[in-house]
């Protein structure tokens, strides 16, 4: 029936609206995914961006790290394109379709309302026709009964003439009523047939046509939205392609040779390789010698003192391991004192000194400079030293030159800023002098005086750093110069490489003097080179020992012990009369083997 068709159409159009709303929900969730993806990409890019004023910023001078930074920036732009996708889908699809769905619901409601109204109208016409038909049928039956009653009364001779006339009039009235009902029924029937024709051939088809057009528009609109869905993605593909091209370009810009050169420039120390280590003759007791060109440079032939290499400042040769280095620097290259005649601590307070010590003041001073126990117990303590010296003397020559040049450039920039401020204030003062109503010229005098003082201070600083810079540049070896063989030694002019141990002074000709009044104790800077020593494991203990006598340990590489004290043994007597012991993590050194009783661990290697 027609009503069934309306029900089917109503269900189908409602299903179409549900499909459209489902598609809207799908696109909305897609936009949320795009936003979330873009946010995660931005956070990822931000996470790996170099932090301001950090060591990471220095790392980005290499082409590989700059390419990585460019990749991070392009990923940020890449994330922006996904945000564009989300915004365009929201405005062009989700927003438009949401408004269209509301309009579609209203249109659908209107069409089905018109259909129901037309259906109700035809049903009303049908009811009117049925009522007219029943009335006509009833009137016809009443007219037949009235006619039959009249004929019966007319045939009965016992009925008066008046009753017969009355029955005849009643039959005529009923007959007239039947004729009127017939005419009304005929008119109603014609009207209903006309309404029914219009209903089935005009009104309902028009309504169905409108519903069909509405449904077709919905389908077309959904297809257009799907095209927009793809087009929104396609529009950003060229920009995303550019981002990827930039990443590729950044990767191709990586120059491994340039990066290697930067590393060389960054860590070039200016040191020269150490000379060959000479043969030590152990066949002549008490006369062990070590070449002046060796790392320790601790023994001469009793003649004039050798000069420290002026070209080798600030650092030990960086490729010597800590254990070997400490052994070379801290071994007391002299015979141990004999045990005291008495066990009393006061009997031999310091122990007899080797006769060679007085003949070798330079070696003694150098070893004391390197291993002064009250100031530095081990290389690990270098990291705890605090800020570096002002002249960067803790750095290798080449690095020191770079730092000093950088400092000079910074100071010159500061001077230029101060001079610009002074010039501006001078112009302002001139304006105030010419136009007193604009301001008091005397009000800027105090600031001008301050700027003048600041400029003068900065200029003095520049002169100071330029002097250090000239000193370093004068001491750096030329490329064609014959390499010296004394690079393994510390040089202690001005502020030494390890300031807390600096005790020697250098004379103008490059030699060292022994002015005790010049001994100072400075803070030790923490440098990257020291980390190599800090990472080394300490020597393992191979046993224990008990001090038989008190030993003051005031010489180079030695350690003080008290009678009866228990300590750890970390190195046996190598035949030179000395045993290396440790008290704790930061205190170790040599004591005469005859002063201690050693208990070696059987399992120790």
Coordinates of C-alpha atoms in Angstrom, one line a residue, residues 14-15 60 97 113 152 159 212 243 261 263 265 280 313 321 336 358 420 454 460 467 490 496 505 509 523 558 576:
X14 CA 16.8 8.0 8.0
X15 CA 19.4 5.3 7.2
X60 CA 76.1 22.0 16.5
X97 CA 28.4 18.3 6.6
X113 CA 4.7 15.9 6.6
X152 CA -51.2 -0.9 0.4
X159 CA -58.9 3.0 4.9
X212 CA 14.3 11.2 -4.2
X243 CA 60.3 19.2 3.9
X261 CA 89.1 19.3 10.9
X263 CA 87.7 18.1 16.0
X265 CA 91.1 22.4 15.8
X280 CA 118.4 3.2 33.0
X313 CA 102.7 24.0 28.8
X321 CA 97.9 6.1 31.0
X336 CA 115.2 4.8 50.8
X358 CA 121.2 18.1 47.0
X420 CA 77.9 53.5 21.7
X454 CA 83.9 51.0 32.5
X460 CA 93.0 47.4 30.7
X467 CA 99.6 40.3 26.6
X490 CA 104.7 20.8 33.0
X496 CA 100.7 26.7 36.0
X505 CA 108.9 30.2 38.9
X509 CA 115.5 32.9 29.8
X523 CA 92.4 26.5 42.7
X558 CA 106.2 9.5 49.6
X576 CA 114.8 0.0 44.7

